[in-house]
mmCIF file of C-alpha atoms and ligand atoms in Angstrom:
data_model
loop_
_atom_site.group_PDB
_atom_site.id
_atom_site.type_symbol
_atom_site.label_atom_id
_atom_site.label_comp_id
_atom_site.label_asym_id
_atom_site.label_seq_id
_atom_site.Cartn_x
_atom_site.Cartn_y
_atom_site.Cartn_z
ATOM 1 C CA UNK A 1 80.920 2.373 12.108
ATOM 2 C CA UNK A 2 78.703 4.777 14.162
ATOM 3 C CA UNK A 3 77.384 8.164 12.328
ATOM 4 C CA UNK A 4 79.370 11.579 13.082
ATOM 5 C CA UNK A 5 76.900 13.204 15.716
ATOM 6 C CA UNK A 6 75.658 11.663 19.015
ATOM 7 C CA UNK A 7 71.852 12.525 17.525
ATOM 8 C CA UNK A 8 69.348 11.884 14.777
ATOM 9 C CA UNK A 9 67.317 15.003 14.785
ATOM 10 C CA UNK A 10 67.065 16.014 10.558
ATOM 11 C CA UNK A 11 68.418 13.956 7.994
ATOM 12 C CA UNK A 12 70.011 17.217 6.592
ATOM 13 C CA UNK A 13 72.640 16.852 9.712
ATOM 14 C CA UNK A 14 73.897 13.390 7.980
ATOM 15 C CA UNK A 15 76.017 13.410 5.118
ATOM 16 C CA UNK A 16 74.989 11.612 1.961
ATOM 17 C CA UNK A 17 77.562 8.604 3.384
ATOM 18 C CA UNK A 18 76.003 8.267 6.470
ATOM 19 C CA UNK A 19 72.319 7.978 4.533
ATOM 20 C CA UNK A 20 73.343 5.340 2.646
ATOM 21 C CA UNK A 21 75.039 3.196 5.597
ATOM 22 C CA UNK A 22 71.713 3.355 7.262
ATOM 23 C CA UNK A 23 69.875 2.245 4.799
ATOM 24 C CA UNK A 24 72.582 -0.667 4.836
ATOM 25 C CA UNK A 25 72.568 -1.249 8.021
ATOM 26 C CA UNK A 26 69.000 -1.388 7.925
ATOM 27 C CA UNK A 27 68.913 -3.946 5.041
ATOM 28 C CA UNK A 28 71.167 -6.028 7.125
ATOM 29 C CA UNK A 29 69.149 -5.968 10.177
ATOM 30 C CA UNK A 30 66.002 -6.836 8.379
ATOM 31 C CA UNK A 31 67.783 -9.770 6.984
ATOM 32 C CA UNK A 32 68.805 -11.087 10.267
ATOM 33 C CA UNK A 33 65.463 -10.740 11.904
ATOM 34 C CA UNK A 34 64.034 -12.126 8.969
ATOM 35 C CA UNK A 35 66.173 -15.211 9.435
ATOM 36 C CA UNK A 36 66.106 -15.431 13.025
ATOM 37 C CA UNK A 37 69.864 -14.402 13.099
ATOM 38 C CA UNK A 38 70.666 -13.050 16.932
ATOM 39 C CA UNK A 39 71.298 -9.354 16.426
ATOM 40 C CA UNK A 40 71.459 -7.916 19.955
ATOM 41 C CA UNK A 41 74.042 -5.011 19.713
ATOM 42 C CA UNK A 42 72.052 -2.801 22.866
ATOM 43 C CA UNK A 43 72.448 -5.708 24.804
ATOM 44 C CA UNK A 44 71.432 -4.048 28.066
ATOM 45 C CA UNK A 45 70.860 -0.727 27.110
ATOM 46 C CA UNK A 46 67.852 1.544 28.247
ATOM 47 C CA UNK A 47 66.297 3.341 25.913
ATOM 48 C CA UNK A 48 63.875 6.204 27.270
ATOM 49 C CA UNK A 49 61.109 7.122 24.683
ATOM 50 C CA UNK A 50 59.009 10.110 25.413
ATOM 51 C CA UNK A 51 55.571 10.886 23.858
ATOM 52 C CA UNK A 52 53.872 14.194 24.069
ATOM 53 C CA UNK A 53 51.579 13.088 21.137
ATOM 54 C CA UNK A 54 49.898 9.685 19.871
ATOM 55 C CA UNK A 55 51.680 7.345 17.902
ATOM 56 C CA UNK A 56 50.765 3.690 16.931
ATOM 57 C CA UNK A 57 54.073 2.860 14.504
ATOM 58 C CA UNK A 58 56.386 5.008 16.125
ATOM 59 C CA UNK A 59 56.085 3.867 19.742
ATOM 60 C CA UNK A 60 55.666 0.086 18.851
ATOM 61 C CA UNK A 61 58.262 -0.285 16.244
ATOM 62 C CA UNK A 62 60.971 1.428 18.743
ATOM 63 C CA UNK A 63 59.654 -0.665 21.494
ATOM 64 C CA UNK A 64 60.164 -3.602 19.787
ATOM 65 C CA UNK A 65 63.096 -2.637 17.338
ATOM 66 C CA UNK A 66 64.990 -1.764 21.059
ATOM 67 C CA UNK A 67 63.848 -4.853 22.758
ATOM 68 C CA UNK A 68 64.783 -7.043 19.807
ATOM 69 C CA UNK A 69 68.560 -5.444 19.955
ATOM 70 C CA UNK A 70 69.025 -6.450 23.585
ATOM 71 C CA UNK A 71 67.984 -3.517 24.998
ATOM 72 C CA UNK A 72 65.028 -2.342 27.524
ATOM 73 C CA UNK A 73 62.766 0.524 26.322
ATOM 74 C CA UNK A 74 60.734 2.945 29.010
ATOM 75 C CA UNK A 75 57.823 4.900 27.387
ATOM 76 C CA UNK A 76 57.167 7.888 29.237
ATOM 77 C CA UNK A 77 53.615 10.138 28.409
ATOM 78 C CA UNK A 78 53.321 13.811 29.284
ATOM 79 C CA UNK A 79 50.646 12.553 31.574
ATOM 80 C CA UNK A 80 52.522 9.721 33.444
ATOM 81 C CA UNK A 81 55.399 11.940 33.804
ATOM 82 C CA UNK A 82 56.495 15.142 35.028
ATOM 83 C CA UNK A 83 57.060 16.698 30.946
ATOM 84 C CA UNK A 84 53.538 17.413 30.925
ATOM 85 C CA UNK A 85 53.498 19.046 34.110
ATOM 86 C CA UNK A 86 55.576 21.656 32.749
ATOM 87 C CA UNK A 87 59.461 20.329 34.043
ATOM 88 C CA UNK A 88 61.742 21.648 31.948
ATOM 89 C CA UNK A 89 63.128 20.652 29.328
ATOM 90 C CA UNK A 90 67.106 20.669 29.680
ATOM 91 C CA UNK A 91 66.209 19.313 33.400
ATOM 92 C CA UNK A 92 64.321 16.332 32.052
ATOM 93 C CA UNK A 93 67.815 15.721 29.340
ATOM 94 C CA UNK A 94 70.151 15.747 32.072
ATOM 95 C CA UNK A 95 67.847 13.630 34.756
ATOM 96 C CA UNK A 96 67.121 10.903 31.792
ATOM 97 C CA UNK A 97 71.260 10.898 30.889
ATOM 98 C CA UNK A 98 72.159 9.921 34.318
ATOM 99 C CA UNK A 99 69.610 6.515 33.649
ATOM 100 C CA UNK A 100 68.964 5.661 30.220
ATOM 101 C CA UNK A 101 71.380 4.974 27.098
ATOM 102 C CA UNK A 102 69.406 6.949 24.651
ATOM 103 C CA UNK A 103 66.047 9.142 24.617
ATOM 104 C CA UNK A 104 63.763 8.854 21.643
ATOM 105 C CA UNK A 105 61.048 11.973 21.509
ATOM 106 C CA UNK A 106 58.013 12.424 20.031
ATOM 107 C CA UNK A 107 56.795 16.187 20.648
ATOM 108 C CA UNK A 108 55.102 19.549 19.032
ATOM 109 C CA UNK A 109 57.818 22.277 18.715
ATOM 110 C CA UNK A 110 61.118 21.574 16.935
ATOM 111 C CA UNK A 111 63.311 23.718 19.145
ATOM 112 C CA UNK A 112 62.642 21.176 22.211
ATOM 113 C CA UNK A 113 63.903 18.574 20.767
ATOM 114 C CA UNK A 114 67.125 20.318 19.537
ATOM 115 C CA UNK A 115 67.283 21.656 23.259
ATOM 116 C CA UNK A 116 66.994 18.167 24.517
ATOM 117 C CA UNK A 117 69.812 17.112 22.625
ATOM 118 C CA UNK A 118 72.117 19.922 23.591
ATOM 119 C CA UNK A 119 71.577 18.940 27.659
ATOM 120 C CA UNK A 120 71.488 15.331 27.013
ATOM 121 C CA UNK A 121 74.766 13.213 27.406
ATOM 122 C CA UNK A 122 73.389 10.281 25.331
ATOM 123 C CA UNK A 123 71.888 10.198 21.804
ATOM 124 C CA UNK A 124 68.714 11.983 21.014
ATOM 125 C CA UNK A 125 66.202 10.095 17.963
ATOM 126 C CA UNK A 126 63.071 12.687 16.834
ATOM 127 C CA UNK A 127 60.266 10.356 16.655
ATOM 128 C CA UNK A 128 58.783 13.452 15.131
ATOM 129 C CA UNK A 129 57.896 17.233 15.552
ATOM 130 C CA UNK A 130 55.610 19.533 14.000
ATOM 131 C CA UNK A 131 58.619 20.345 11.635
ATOM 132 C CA UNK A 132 60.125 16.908 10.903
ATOM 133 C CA UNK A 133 59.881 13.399 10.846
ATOM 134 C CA UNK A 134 63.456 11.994 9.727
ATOM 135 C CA UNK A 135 62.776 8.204 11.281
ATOM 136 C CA UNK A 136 59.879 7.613 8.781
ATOM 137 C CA UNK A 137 61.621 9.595 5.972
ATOM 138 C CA UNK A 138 64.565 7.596 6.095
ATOM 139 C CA UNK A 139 62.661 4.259 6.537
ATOM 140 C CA UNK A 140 60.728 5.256 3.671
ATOM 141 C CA UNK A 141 63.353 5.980 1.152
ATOM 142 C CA UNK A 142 65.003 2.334 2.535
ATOM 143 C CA UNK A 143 61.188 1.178 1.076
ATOM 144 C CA UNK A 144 62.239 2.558 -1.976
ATOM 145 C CA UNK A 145 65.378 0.993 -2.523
ATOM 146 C CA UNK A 146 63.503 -1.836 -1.901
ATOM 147 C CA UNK A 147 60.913 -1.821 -4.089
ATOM 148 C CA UNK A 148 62.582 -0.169 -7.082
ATOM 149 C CA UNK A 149 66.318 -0.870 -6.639
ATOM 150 C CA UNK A 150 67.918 2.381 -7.942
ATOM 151 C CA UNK A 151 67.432 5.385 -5.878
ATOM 152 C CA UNK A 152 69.708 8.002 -8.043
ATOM 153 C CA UNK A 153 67.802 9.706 -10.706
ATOM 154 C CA UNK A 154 63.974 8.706 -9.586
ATOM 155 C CA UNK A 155 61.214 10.952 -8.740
ATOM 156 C CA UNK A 156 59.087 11.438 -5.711
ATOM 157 C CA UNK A 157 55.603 13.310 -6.225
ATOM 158 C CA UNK A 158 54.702 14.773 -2.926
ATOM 159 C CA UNK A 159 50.794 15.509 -2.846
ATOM 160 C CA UNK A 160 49.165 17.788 -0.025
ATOM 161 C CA UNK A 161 50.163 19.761 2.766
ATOM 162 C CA UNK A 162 53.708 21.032 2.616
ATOM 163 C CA UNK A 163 53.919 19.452 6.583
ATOM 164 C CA UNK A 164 56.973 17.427 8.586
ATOM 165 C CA UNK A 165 56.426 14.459 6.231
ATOM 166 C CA UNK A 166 57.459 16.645 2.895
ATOM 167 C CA UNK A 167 60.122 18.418 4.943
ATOM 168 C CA UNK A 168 61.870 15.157 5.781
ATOM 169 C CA UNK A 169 61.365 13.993 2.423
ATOM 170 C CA UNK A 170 62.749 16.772 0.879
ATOM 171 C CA UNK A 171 65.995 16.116 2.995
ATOM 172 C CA UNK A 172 66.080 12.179 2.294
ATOM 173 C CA UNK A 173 65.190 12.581 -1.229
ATOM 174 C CA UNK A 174 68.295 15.338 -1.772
ATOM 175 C CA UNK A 175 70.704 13.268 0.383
ATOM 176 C CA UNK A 176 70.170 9.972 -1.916
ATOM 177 C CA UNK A 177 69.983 11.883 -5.218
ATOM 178 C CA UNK A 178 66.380 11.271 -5.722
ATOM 179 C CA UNK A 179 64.038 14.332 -7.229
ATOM 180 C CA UNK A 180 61.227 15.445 -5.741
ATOM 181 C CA UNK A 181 58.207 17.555 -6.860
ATOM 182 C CA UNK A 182 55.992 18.908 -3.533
ATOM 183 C CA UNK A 183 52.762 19.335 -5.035
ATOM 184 C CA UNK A 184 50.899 21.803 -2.129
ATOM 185 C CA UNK A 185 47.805 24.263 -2.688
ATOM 186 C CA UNK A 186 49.523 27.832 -1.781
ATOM 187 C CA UNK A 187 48.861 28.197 2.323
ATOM 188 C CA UNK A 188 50.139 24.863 2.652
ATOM 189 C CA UNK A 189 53.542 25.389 0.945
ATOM 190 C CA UNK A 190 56.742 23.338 2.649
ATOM 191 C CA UNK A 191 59.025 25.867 4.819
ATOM 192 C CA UNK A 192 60.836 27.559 2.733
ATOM 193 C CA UNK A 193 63.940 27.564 5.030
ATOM 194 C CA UNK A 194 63.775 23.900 4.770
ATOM 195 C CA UNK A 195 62.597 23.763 0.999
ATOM 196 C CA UNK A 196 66.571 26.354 0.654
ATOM 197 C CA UNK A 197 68.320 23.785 2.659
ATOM 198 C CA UNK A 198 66.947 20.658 1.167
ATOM 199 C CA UNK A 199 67.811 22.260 -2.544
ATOM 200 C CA UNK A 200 71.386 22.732 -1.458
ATOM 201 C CA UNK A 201 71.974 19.477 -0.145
ATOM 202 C CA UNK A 202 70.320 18.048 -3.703
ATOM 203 C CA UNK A 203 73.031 20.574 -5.766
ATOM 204 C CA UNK A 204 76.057 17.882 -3.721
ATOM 205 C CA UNK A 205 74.067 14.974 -5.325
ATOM 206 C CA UNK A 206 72.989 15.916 -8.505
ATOM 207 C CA UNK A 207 69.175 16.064 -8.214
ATOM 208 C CA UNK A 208 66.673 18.711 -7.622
ATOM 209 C CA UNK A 209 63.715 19.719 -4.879
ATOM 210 C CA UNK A 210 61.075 21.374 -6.746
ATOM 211 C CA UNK A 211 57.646 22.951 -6.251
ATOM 212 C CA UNK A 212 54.710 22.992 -8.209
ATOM 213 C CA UNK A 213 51.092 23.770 -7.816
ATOM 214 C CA UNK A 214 48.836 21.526 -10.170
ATOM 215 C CA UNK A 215 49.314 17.468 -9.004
ATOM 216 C CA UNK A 216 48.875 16.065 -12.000
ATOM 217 C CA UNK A 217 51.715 18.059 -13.749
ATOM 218 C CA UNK A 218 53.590 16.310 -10.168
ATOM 219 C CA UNK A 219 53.185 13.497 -11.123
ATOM 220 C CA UNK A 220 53.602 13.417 -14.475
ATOM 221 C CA UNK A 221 56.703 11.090 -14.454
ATOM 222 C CA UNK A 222 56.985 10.013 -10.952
ATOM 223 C CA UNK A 223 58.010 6.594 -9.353
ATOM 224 C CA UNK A 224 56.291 7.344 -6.305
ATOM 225 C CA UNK A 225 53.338 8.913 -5.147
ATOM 226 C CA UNK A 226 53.553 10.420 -1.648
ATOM 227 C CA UNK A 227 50.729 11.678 0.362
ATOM 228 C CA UNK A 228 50.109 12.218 4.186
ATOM 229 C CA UNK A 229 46.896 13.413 6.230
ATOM 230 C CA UNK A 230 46.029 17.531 5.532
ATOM 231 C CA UNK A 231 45.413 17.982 8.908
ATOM 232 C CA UNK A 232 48.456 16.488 11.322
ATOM 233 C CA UNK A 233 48.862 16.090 15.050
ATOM 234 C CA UNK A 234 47.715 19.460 16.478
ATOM 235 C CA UNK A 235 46.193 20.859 13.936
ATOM 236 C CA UNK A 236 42.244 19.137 14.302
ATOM 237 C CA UNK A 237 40.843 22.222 15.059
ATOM 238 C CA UNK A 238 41.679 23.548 11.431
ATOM 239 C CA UNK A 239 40.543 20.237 10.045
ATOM 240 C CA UNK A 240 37.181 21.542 7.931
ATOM 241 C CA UNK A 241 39.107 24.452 6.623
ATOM 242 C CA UNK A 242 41.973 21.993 5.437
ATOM 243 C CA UNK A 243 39.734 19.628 4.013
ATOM 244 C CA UNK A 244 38.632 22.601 1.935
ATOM 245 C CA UNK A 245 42.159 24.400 0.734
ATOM 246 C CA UNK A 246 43.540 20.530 0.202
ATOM 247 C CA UNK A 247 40.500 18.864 -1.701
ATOM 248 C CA UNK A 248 42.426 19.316 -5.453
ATOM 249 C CA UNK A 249 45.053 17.194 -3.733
ATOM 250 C CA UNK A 250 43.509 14.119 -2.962
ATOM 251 C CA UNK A 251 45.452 11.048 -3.950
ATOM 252 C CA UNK A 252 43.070 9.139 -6.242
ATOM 253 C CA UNK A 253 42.790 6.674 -9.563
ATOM 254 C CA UNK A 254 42.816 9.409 -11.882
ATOM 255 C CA UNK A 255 45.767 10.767 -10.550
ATOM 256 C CA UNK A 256 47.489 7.612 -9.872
ATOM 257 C CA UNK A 257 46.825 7.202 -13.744
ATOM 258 C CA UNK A 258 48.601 10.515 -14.567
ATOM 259 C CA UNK A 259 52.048 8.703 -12.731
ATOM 260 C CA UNK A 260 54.654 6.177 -14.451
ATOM 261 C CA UNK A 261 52.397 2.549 -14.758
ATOM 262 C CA UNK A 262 55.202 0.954 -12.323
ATOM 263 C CA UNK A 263 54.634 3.603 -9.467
ATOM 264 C CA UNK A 264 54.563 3.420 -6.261
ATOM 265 C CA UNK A 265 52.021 4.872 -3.468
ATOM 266 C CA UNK A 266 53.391 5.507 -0.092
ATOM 267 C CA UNK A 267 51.740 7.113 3.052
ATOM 268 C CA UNK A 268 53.423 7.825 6.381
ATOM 269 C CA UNK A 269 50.215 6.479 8.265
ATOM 270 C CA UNK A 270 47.868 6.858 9.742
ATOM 271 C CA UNK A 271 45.715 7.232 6.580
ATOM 272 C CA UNK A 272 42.229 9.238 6.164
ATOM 273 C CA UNK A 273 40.327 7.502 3.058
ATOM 274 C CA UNK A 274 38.604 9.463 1.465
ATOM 275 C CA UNK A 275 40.804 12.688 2.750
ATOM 276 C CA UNK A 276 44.303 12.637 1.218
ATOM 277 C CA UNK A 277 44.011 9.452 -0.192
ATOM 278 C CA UNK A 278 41.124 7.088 -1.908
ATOM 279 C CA UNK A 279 40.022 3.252 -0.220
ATOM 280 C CA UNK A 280 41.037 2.331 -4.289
ATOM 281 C CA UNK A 281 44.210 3.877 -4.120
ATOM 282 C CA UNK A 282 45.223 2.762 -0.345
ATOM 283 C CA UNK A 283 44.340 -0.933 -1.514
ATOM 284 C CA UNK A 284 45.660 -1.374 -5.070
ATOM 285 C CA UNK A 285 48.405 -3.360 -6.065
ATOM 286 C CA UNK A 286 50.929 0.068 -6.366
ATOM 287 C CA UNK A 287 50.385 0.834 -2.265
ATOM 288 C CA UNK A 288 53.318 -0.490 -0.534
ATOM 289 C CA UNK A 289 51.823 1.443 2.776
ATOM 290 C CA UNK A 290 51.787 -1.515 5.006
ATOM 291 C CA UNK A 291 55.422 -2.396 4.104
ATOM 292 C CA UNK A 292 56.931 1.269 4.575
ATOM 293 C CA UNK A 293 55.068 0.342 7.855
ATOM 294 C CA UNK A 294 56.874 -2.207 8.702
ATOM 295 C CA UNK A 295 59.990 -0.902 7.701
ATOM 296 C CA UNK A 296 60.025 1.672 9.842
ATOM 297 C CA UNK A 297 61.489 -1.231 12.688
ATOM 298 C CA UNK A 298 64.581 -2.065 10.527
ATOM 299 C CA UNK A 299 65.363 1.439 10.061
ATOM 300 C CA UNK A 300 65.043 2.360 13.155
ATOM 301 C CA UNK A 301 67.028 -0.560 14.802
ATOM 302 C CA UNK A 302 69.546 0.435 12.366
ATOM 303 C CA UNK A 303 69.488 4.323 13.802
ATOM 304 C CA UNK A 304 69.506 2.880 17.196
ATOM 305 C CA UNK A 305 72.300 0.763 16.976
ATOM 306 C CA UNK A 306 74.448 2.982 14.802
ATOM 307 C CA UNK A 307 74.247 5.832 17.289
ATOM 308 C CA UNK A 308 74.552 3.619 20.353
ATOM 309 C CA UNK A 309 76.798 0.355 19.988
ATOM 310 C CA UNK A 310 80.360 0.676 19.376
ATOM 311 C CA UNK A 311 79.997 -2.800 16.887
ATOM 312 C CA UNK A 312 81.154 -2.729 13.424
ATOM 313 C CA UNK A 313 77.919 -3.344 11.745
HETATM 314 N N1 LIG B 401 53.816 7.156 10.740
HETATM 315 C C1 LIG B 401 53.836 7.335 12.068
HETATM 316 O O1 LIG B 401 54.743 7.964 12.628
HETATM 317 O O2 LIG B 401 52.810 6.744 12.720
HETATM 318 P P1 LIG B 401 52.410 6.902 14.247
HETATM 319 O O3 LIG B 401 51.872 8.292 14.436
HETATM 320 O O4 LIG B 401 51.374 5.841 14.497
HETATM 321 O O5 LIG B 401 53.623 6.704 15.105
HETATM 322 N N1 LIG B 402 52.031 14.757 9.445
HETATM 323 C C1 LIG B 402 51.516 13.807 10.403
HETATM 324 C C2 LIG B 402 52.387 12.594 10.435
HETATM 325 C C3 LIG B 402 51.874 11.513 11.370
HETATM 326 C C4 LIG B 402 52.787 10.345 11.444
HETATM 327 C C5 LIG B 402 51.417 14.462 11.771
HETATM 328 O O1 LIG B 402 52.337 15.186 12.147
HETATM 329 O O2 LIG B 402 50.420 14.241 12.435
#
C-alpha cells in the first residue's frame, strides 16, 4: 500500500487518503498486538532514531513499536554522537542511509529535519520540532476515532499556546474533516502560514480551522478538549512570563463544563497540573490521556511500516 513520499515530516504532505489508511493500518496493528497476532513487516530493518531533545513516549513507543515489527532500533543523543558536536546535517543523512532503513528525528528547528530528508536515501519520521509534531497528531486523531467513532463533522477545542501540538492538529483535524477552534491568548497565536495552509486543506474536506480568543466560547460545542504545556521544549527560560500571558487558558472543571457532556480531554504529554491543565480534569472520567499515550505505538508502527515494507497491509 505504502504512502506517496519516502517521509512523514507534516501531515499536510499526505492526502486525506493516505490519513485515513493510517489510521487503518494503525487499527489493524493494534488489533494484532492486542491478540498476540505476529506482525513483523521490518523484519530486519534498522531503524536510526535521533534525539536532540527529551522524550519519554516518543523514544519508547518507536523503540518498541520498531522492535515489535521485526526490526532493530539505534537511539542516538546529541551527546553520544557527533550531531551535537556540530556535524552537519546533510553529512549525518547520507552517513545514516548507507546503515540504517529509516531515521526517526526528534530536534529544535524545522528546516533540519526537512534538510535531513532531502540528503537521506531512506524514509525520514519527525518525532517532533519546534514547529510540528505530526506522529502524536495523527495518533491522536486515531484516539478519536476510537473513542467517538465518527470523525467528519466533530469539533476539536484547542486551549493554550498556539505551539507544534495545535499546528499538527490543525493539519490532522482539516485532513479528516474534523473542525477545530485554537483558543490562544494573542502572543501565542498558531503560525499563521500554517493556520493558511491548514484552512485550505479543511476547504477539500468540508470543515473549517478557526481562531478565537475567549475558551469558553471554544468550547462551547466541542467533542474534545485539547490542551498541551505553555511553555514547550526550549522555551523554560520564558516559563514565568508564559504562565502569566496563558493563565485564562487553563484547562479546568468549569471549562470542561462549558464543552458537550460526552467530551473528551486529550493532552500530548507530558502534563503540568495545575499549568495548562487541572489534577480534576487530568483524572476524570472524560481524560483519555493515558490511552492517546498508548496509542501513539500503533500509529506509529503503522507510519513505520507503511513507509518502509513493501507488504500489502
Ligand atoms: N507526547 C510526547 O511526544 O511525549 P515525549 O516528549 O515524552 O516523547
Ligand atoms: N509542545 C511540547 C510537546 C511535547 C511533546 C513541546 O514541544 O515541548
Amino acid at each position: 500500500m505504502g504512502l506517496s513520499k519516502k517521509d512523514l515530516i507534516s501531515i499536510h504532505d499526505l492526502t486525506v487518503g493516505e490519513v485515513a489508511t493510517i489510521l487503518d493500518v494503525t487499527r489493524k496493528l493494534k488489533r494484532k498486538q492486542k491478540s498476540g497476532e505476529p506482525h513483523q513487516y521490518l523484519n530486519g530493518k534498522m531503524l536510526a532514531m535521533i534525539f536532540s531533545k527529551a522524550s519519554t513516549r516518543t523514544r519508547t513507543s518507536f523503540e518498541v513499536g520498531f522492535w515489535q515489527l521485526g526490526g532493530h532500533p539505534i537511539y542516538l543523543s546529541d551527546e553520544s554522537s557527533q550531531i551535537g558536536r556540530g556535524e552537519p546535517v546533510r553529512d549525518t543523512a547520507r552517513v545514516l542511509s548507507r546503515y540504517v532503513d529509516g531515521i526517526m528525528i526528534r530536534t529544535f528547528s524545522h528546516e533540519s529535519v526537512i534538510e535531513l530528508a532531502k540528503y537521506a536515501d531512506v524514509p525520514v519520521i519527525n518525532g517532533l520540532t519546534d514547529l510540528l509534531h505530526p506522529c502524536q497528531a495523527l495518533a491522536d486523531i486515531f484516539t478519536i476515532k476510537e473513542k467517538l467513532e465518527v470523525l467528519k463533522g466533530r469539533k476539536l477545542a484547542y486551549i493554550g499556546d498556539g505551539n507544534n501540538m495545535a499546528h499538527s492538529l490543525m493539519f490532522g483535524c482539516a485532513k479528516s474533516g474534523m473542525n477545530m477552534v485554537c483558543a490562544s491568548p494573542k502572543g501565542y497565536l498558531p503560525n499563521a502560514e500554517i493556520i493558511d495552509l491548514a484552512q485550505k486543506d479543511a476547504a477539500e474536506t468540508g470543515c473549517t480551522i478557526q481562531l478565537e480568543e475567549d475558551p469558553f466560547k471554544a468550547v462551547a460545542g466541542a467533542d474534545v478538549i485539547y490542551t498541551d504545556t505553555w511553555a514547550s521544549m526550549g522555551q523554560e527560560e520564558e516559563h514565568e512570563k508564559r504562565l502569566k500571558a496563558l493563565s485564562r487558558y487553563q484547562v479546568n472543571g468549569e471549562l470542561l463544563a462549558a464543552a458537550r457532556p460526552h467530551a473528551i480531554v486529550m493532552h500530548c504529554l507530558p502534563a503540568y497540573r495545575g499549568e495548562e491543565i487541572t489534577d480534576e480534569v487530568m483524572e476524570s472520567p472524560q481524560s483519555v490521556v493515558f490511552d492517546e499515550a498508548e496509542n501513539r505505538l500503533h500509529a506509529q508502527k503503522a507510519i513505520m511500516a507503511l513507509l518502509m515494507s513493501d507488504e500489502v497491509l
